[in-house]
Coordinates of C-alpha atoms in Angstrom, one line a residue:
Chain A
M1 CA 139.8 -61.5 280.0
T2 CA 138.4 -60.0 283.1
D3 CA 141.5 -57.9 283.6
N4 CA 141.2 -56.7 280.0
N5 CA 137.6 -55.7 280.7
N6 CA 138.6 -53.9 283.9
S7 CA 141.4 -52.0 282.3
M8 CA 139.0 -51.0 279.4
E9 CA 136.5 -49.8 282.0
M10 CA 139.3 -47.9 283.8
M11 CA 140.3 -46.2 280.5
E12 CA 136.7 -45.3 279.8
E13 CA 136.3 -43.9 283.3
D14 CA 139.4 -41.7 282.7
Q15 CA 138.0 -40.4 279.5
V16 CA 135.2 -38.6 281.4
D17 CA 135.1 -35.0 280.4
P18 CA 136.8 -33.0 283.2
L19 CA 134.2 -30.3 282.8
L20 CA 131.4 -32.7 283.6
R21 CA 133.3 -34.0 286.7
Q22 CA 133.8 -30.4 287.9
L23 CA 130.2 -29.6 287.3
L24 CA 129.0 -32.6 289.3
L25 CA 131.3 -31.6 292.1
L26 CA 129.7 -28.2 292.3
K27 CA 126.5 -29.9 293.3
R28 CA 128.2 -30.6 296.6
Y29 CA 127.7 -26.9 297.4
E30 CA 123.9 -27.2 297.4
T31 CA 123.2 -26.9 301.1
P32 CA 119.9 -27.5 302.9
V33 CA 118.5 -24.9 305.2
A34 CA 119.9 -25.8 308.7
S35 CA 116.5 -25.3 310.5
R36 CA 114.8 -27.7 308.1
I37 CA 117.4 -30.3 308.7
T38 CA 117.2 -29.9 312.4
K39 CA 113.4 -30.2 312.2
N40 CA 113.8 -33.3 310.0
K41 CA 116.1 -35.0 312.6
Q42 CA 113.7 -34.1 315.4
N43 CA 110.8 -35.7 313.4
I44 CA 112.9 -38.9 312.9
M45 CA 113.8 -39.1 316.6
R46 CA 110.1 -38.5 317.7
K47 CA 108.9 -41.1 315.3
V48 CA 111.5 -43.6 316.6
R49 CA 110.4 -43.0 320.2
E50 CA 106.7 -43.5 319.2
I51 CA 107.7 -46.8 317.6
S52 CA 109.8 -47.7 320.6
H53 CA 106.9 -47.1 323.0
R54 CA 104.4 -48.8 320.9
K55 CA 106.5 -51.7 319.9
H56 CA 106.1 -54.9 321.8
W57 CA 109.0 -57.0 320.7
N58 CA 107.7 -60.3 319.6
L59 CA 109.2 -63.5 320.9
G60 CA 111.1 -64.1 317.6
D61 CA 112.7 -60.6 317.8
L62 CA 113.7 -61.1 321.4
L63 CA 115.2 -64.5 320.8
E64 CA 117.0 -63.2 317.8
M65 CA 118.5 -60.3 319.8
N66 CA 119.5 -62.3 322.8
I67 CA 120.8 -65.5 321.1
P68 CA 121.7 -64.4 317.6
W69 CA 124.1 -67.4 317.1
F70 CA 121.0 -69.6 317.4
F71 CA 119.6 -68.1 314.2
A72 CA 122.9 -67.3 312.5
E73 CA 123.9 -71.0 312.5
P74 CA 120.7 -73.1 312.4
R75 CA 122.6 -76.4 312.8
Y76 CA 124.0 -75.3 316.1
G77 CA 120.5 -74.1 317.1
I78 CA 118.9 -77.4 316.3
A79 CA 121.8 -79.2 318.2
A80 CA 121.2 -77.0 321.2
L81 CA 117.5 -77.8 321.0
F82 CA 118.2 -81.5 321.1
I83 CA 120.5 -81.0 324.1
V84 CA 117.9 -79.1 326.0
F85 CA 115.2 -81.6 325.1
G86 CA 117.5 -84.5 326.3
G87 CA 118.3 -82.6 329.5
L88 CA 114.6 -82.1 330.2
Q89 CA 113.9 -85.7 329.6
F90 CA 116.6 -86.8 332.0
L91 CA 115.4 -84.4 334.6
G92 CA 111.8 -85.7 334.2
I93 CA 112.8 -89.3 334.6
S94 CA 115.1 -88.5 337.6
S95 CA 112.3 -86.6 339.4
Q96 CA 109.8 -89.4 338.7
K97 CA 112.1 -91.9 340.5
H98 CA 112.6 -89.5 343.3
A99 CA 108.9 -89.0 343.7
T100 CA 108.2 -92.7 343.9
G101 CA 110.6 -93.1 346.8
K102 CA 109.6 -90.2 348.9
T103 CA 106.0 -89.5 348.4
G104 CA 103.1 -91.5 349.8
I105 CA 101.8 -91.6 353.4
Y106 CA 103.1 -94.3 355.6
T107 CA 101.8 -95.1 359.1
S108 CA 102.5 -97.7 361.6
D109 CA 100.0 -100.4 362.4
N110 CA 98.5 -98.4 365.2
S111 CA 98.4 -95.0 363.4
I112 CA 96.5 -93.3 360.6
A113 CA 97.6 -90.3 358.6
A114 CA 96.4 -86.9 359.7
Y115 CA 97.0 -83.4 358.5
D116 CA 99.2 -81.3 360.6
S117 CA 98.4 -77.6 360.8
S118 CA 102.2 -76.8 360.5
G119 CA 102.0 -77.9 356.9
G120 CA 103.5 -81.4 357.1
I121 CA 101.8 -84.7 357.2
T122 CA 102.4 -86.6 360.3
A123 CA 101.2 -89.9 361.7
T124 CA 99.2 -89.7 364.9
N125 CA 97.9 -92.4 367.2
S126 CA 94.3 -93.2 366.9
I127 CA 91.8 -95.9 367.9
S128 CA 93.2 -99.2 366.7
Y129 CA 91.1 -102.2 365.7
P130 CA 90.5 -104.7 368.5
Q131 CA 92.5 -107.9 368.4
L132 CA 90.3 -110.7 367.2
P133 CA 90.5 -114.3 368.4
N134 CA 92.2 -116.7 366.1
N135 CA 89.1 -119.1 365.9
L136 CA 86.6 -116.4 365.2
E137 CA 84.0 -117.5 362.7
L138 CA 81.7 -115.0 361.1
F139 CA 79.1 -117.6 360.0
A140 CA 78.2 -120.8 361.8
L141 CA 78.8 -124.0 360.0
P142 CA 75.7 -125.8 358.6
S143 CA 74.2 -128.2 361.2
G144 CA 71.8 -131.2 361.1
G145 CA 73.9 -133.3 358.9
D146 CA 71.8 -132.5 355.8
G147 CA 74.2 -130.8 353.5
S148 CA 71.9 -130.8 350.5
I149 CA 70.5 -127.5 349.5
I150 CA 66.8 -127.6 348.8
P151 CA 65.5 -125.3 346.1
A152 CA 63.2 -122.5 347.4
G153 CA 60.1 -123.7 345.6
R154 CA 60.2 -127.2 347.1
L155 CA 60.3 -125.9 350.7
E156 CA 56.6 -125.1 350.5
E157 CA 55.8 -128.5 349.1
R158 CA 57.3 -130.0 352.2
Chain B
M1 CA 130.0 -25.9 304.6
V2 CA 130.0 -28.7 302.0
R3 CA 127.4 -31.3 302.9
D4 CA 128.6 -34.4 301.1
A5 CA 132.1 -34.9 302.3
N6 CA 134.0 -37.8 300.9
F7 CA 132.6 -41.1 301.9
N8 CA 135.8 -42.6 303.0
D9 CA 137.0 -39.6 304.9
E10 CA 133.9 -39.1 307.0
A11 CA 133.2 -42.5 308.4
P12 CA 136.5 -43.0 310.4
Q13 CA 136.2 -39.4 311.7
A14 CA 132.7 -40.1 313.0
E15 CA 133.9 -43.3 314.8
D16 CA 137.0 -41.6 316.3
V17 CA 135.0 -39.2 318.3
G18 CA 132.6 -41.6 319.9
P19 CA 131.4 -45.2 320.0
S20 CA 131.7 -47.3 316.9
D21 CA 128.7 -47.9 314.7
V22 CA 128.7 -51.5 315.8
D23 CA 128.5 -50.5 319.5
L24 CA 125.7 -48.0 318.7
V25 CA 123.8 -50.6 316.7
I26 CA 124.0 -53.2 319.5
Q27 CA 122.8 -50.6 322.1
A28 CA 120.0 -49.6 319.8
Q29 CA 119.0 -53.2 319.3
K30 CA 118.7 -53.5 323.0
G31 CA 116.2 -50.6 323.0
D32 CA 118.5 -47.6 323.6
V33 CA 116.9 -44.9 321.5
H34 CA 119.7 -42.5 322.3
A35 CA 122.2 -44.8 320.6
F36 CA 120.0 -44.7 317.5
D37 CA 119.8 -40.8 317.8
E38 CA 123.6 -40.9 317.5
L39 CA 123.4 -42.9 314.3
V40 CA 120.8 -40.5 312.9
E41 CA 123.2 -37.6 313.7
R42 CA 126.1 -39.5 312.1
Y43 CA 124.4 -40.4 308.8
H44 CA 121.6 -37.9 308.3
G45 CA 123.7 -35.7 306.0
R46 CA 124.7 -38.4 303.7
I47 CA 121.3 -40.0 303.5
Y48 CA 119.7 -36.6 302.8
G49 CA 122.4 -35.9 300.2
L50 CA 121.6 -39.2 298.5
T51 CA 117.8 -38.8 298.4
Y52 CA 118.1 -35.1 297.5
N53 CA 120.4 -35.7 294.5
M54 CA 118.3 -38.7 293.5
T55 CA 115.0 -36.6 293.5
S56 CA 116.2 -33.0 293.0
N57 CA 113.3 -32.2 295.4
R58 CA 114.1 -31.2 299.0
E59 CA 110.6 -31.9 300.3
D60 CA 110.7 -35.4 298.9
A61 CA 114.3 -35.8 300.2
E62 CA 113.2 -34.9 303.7
D63 CA 110.3 -37.4 303.6
L64 CA 112.5 -40.1 302.2
T65 CA 115.2 -39.5 304.8
Q66 CA 112.7 -39.8 307.5
E67 CA 111.3 -43.0 306.0
V68 CA 114.8 -44.5 305.6
F69 CA 115.7 -44.0 309.3
V70 CA 112.3 -45.2 310.5
K71 CA 112.6 -48.3 308.3
A72 CA 116.1 -48.9 309.6
Y73 CA 114.9 -48.7 313.2
E74 CA 112.1 -51.1 312.6
A75 CA 114.4 -53.5 310.8
L76 CA 117.3 -53.1 313.3
P77 CA 116.5 -56.5 315.1
R78 CA 117.1 -58.2 311.8
F79 CA 120.4 -56.4 311.1
K80 CA 123.1 -59.2 311.4
G81 CA 126.1 -57.0 310.9
K82 CA 127.2 -59.0 307.8
S83 CA 127.8 -55.6 306.0
S84 CA 128.7 -52.3 307.7
F85 CA 125.8 -50.3 309.1
Y86 CA 126.2 -47.5 306.5
T87 CA 126.2 -50.0 303.6
W88 CA 123.0 -51.5 305.0
L89 CA 121.5 -48.0 305.5
Y90 CA 122.4 -46.9 302.0
R91 CA 120.8 -50.0 300.6
I92 CA 117.5 -49.1 302.4
A93 CA 117.8 -45.5 301.1
V94 CA 118.4 -46.5 297.5
N95 CA 115.5 -49.0 297.5
K96 CA 113.2 -46.6 299.2
T97 CA 114.0 -43.8 296.8
I98 CA 113.6 -46.0 293.7
N99 CA 110.3 -47.3 295.0
Y100 CA 109.1 -43.8 295.9
R101 CA 109.8 -42.6 292.4
K102 CA 108.0 -45.6 290.8
K103 CA 104.9 -45.0 293.0
R104 CA 104.8 -41.3 292.0
N105 CA 105.1 -42.5 288.3
R106 CA 105.9 -39.0 287.1
K107 CA 108.6 -36.5 287.6
R108 CA 108.1 -33.9 290.3
A109 CA 109.0 -30.3 289.8
L110 CA 112.5 -29.4 290.9
S111 CA 112.7 -28.0 294.5
L112 CA 116.3 -27.2 295.0
D113 CA 118.5 -26.3 298.0
Q114 CA 120.4 -23.0 297.6
F115 CA 124.1 -23.1 296.6
D116 CA 126.3 -22.2 299.5
Q117 CA 128.1 -18.9 299.1
E118 CA 131.4 -20.7 299.5
I119 CA 130.9 -21.9 295.9
K120 CA 132.1 -18.5 294.7
T121 CA 135.5 -19.1 296.3
D122 CA 135.8 -22.5 294.7
E123 CA 138.5 -22.7 292.1
V124 CA 136.5 -24.9 289.8
Y125 CA 133.6 -22.6 289.8
H126 CA 135.9 -19.6 289.3
D127 CA 137.5 -21.3 286.3
L128 CA 134.1 -22.4 284.8
T129 CA 132.6 -18.9 285.0
T130 CA 135.5 -16.6 284.2
K131 CA 137.5 -18.2 281.5
G132 CA 136.3 -19.0 278.0
S133 CA 133.7 -21.4 279.2
P134 CA 130.2 -21.4 277.8
L135 CA 129.0 -21.3 281.4
R136 CA 130.4 -17.9 282.0
N137 CA 127.2 -16.1 281.0
L138 CA 125.0 -18.5 283.0
S139 CA 123.7 -17.4 286.4
L140 CA 124.3 -19.6 289.4
S141 CA 120.6 -20.6 289.6
E142 CA 120.5 -21.4 285.8
L143 CA 123.5 -23.6 286.2
Q144 CA 121.9 -25.4 289.1
I145 CA 118.7 -26.1 287.2
K146 CA 120.6 -27.3 284.1
L147 CA 122.7 -29.7 286.3
N148 CA 119.7 -31.1 288.1
E149 CA 117.6 -31.5 284.9
A150 CA 120.5 -33.4 283.3
L151 CA 120.7 -35.6 286.4
Q152 CA 117.0 -36.3 286.4
S153 CA 117.1 -37.3 282.8
L154 CA 119.1 -40.5 283.8
S155 CA 117.4 -43.8 284.7
E156 CA 117.2 -44.6 288.4
K157 CA 120.1 -47.1 288.2
H158 CA 122.4 -44.8 286.3
R159 CA 121.5 -41.8 288.6
T160 CA 122.2 -43.9 291.7
V161 CA 125.8 -44.7 290.6
V162 CA 126.5 -41.1 289.5
V163 CA 125.2 -39.6 292.8
M164 CA 127.0 -42.1 294.9
H165 CA 130.3 -42.0 293.1
D166 CA 130.7 -38.6 291.5
M167 CA 128.9 -36.6 294.2
Q168 CA 129.4 -38.5 297.4
G169 CA 132.8 -40.1 296.6
I170 CA 131.8 -43.7 297.4
P171 CA 134.2 -46.2 295.9
H172 CA 133.0 -48.7 293.3
E173 CA 133.3 -51.6 295.6
E174 CA 130.9 -50.1 298.2
I175 CA 128.4 -49.0 295.5
A176 CA 128.5 -52.6 294.2
K177 CA 127.5 -53.9 297.7
V178 CA 124.8 -51.3 298.0
V179 CA 123.1 -51.9 294.6
G180 CA 123.8 -55.6 294.6
A181 CA 125.7 -55.7 291.4
S182 CA 129.3 -56.5 290.3
V183 CA 132.0 -53.8 290.3
G184 CA 132.1 -54.2 286.5
T185 CA 128.4 -53.4 286.3
V186 CA 128.8 -50.3 288.5
R187 CA 131.7 -49.0 286.3
S188 CA 129.7 -49.7 283.1
R189 CA 126.6 -47.9 284.5
L190 CA 128.8 -45.0 285.5
F191 CA 130.3 -44.8 282.0
Y192 CA 126.9 -44.7 280.3
A193 CA 125.4 -42.3 282.8
R194 CA 128.2 -39.8 282.3
R195 CA 128.0 -40.1 278.6
Q196 CA 124.3 -39.3 278.8
M197 CA 124.9 -36.4 281.0
Q198 CA 127.5 -35.1 278.6
A199 CA 124.9 -35.2 275.9
E200 CA 122.4 -33.4 278.0
L201 CA 124.9 -30.7 278.9
A202 CA 126.5 -30.6 275.4
E203 CA 125.7 -26.9 274.8
F204 CA 127.9 -26.0 277.8
M205 CA 130.8 -28.3 277.0

């Protein structure tokens, strides 16, 4: 059926008056003035340069130009996003572990942390606390054998 | 010099002497305006030919040609290369021209380019004007006006296919891609457009 239609159309096309075809071909001899065409091209090129200078490519355009496959095949783009996201997550976890192990200021018993002008943090010796006797008591034990505690108001009554 | 050389003949020649359209488009997309200049040089004649024959007004054709290339430059980042550059450019040109005419809402006076003197050496012209043709008593300018009036009497869709096929030599398949219709529809439009033009020019045929 389609073939029949095509062949009919071909026949119809062949039936075009040859005079009309020749007349239409004569229009090809209509030629613009060369100077006007040159000026027109110059106008186009000037306009293009104006746009080029003015135009700040937006992020979408830049991405589209540099990674066209991302936009041409959205499924690959989404997959790539997942991979990047997963990678960042992994890096984040890894660096967190690393930080726990390395950072922090440690000093020996006799040292305190001090800032070193060279940029690092170093431990320096400082005054250490005096050694205290093992039997040191900050408060004396109650004496007099009376272990009862008298309320404050009754002291005056006595 | 004949402006609208055959569509199929001109494209390969243009690509043989320099970088391909694809290379130029990629460079222009990266911001190389000289690459876009080369594309303007390459396709200016054909786009001007299309807009001129669609409007029969050279001032409108110049404005439209400029608008087409500027629009193409602005839209270049979104050009994916699914069709060839000239098909894409022609699509912009056809849409711009049709919208331009709709905005104007009424026909402009004809403002025609001069016939090249080479026409007098053309066999077809010689046959038309010297033998028993009704055109023999018609001056060149009268013939030009009659032709353009007949062309402008067509609807936009019909004029588009006549200009692209009969004047610019673009094959049906390419026209179908440009106008977004089937090849059958293009052939059908061409048939009715020619019939209408024959009716318009009946007194000379």
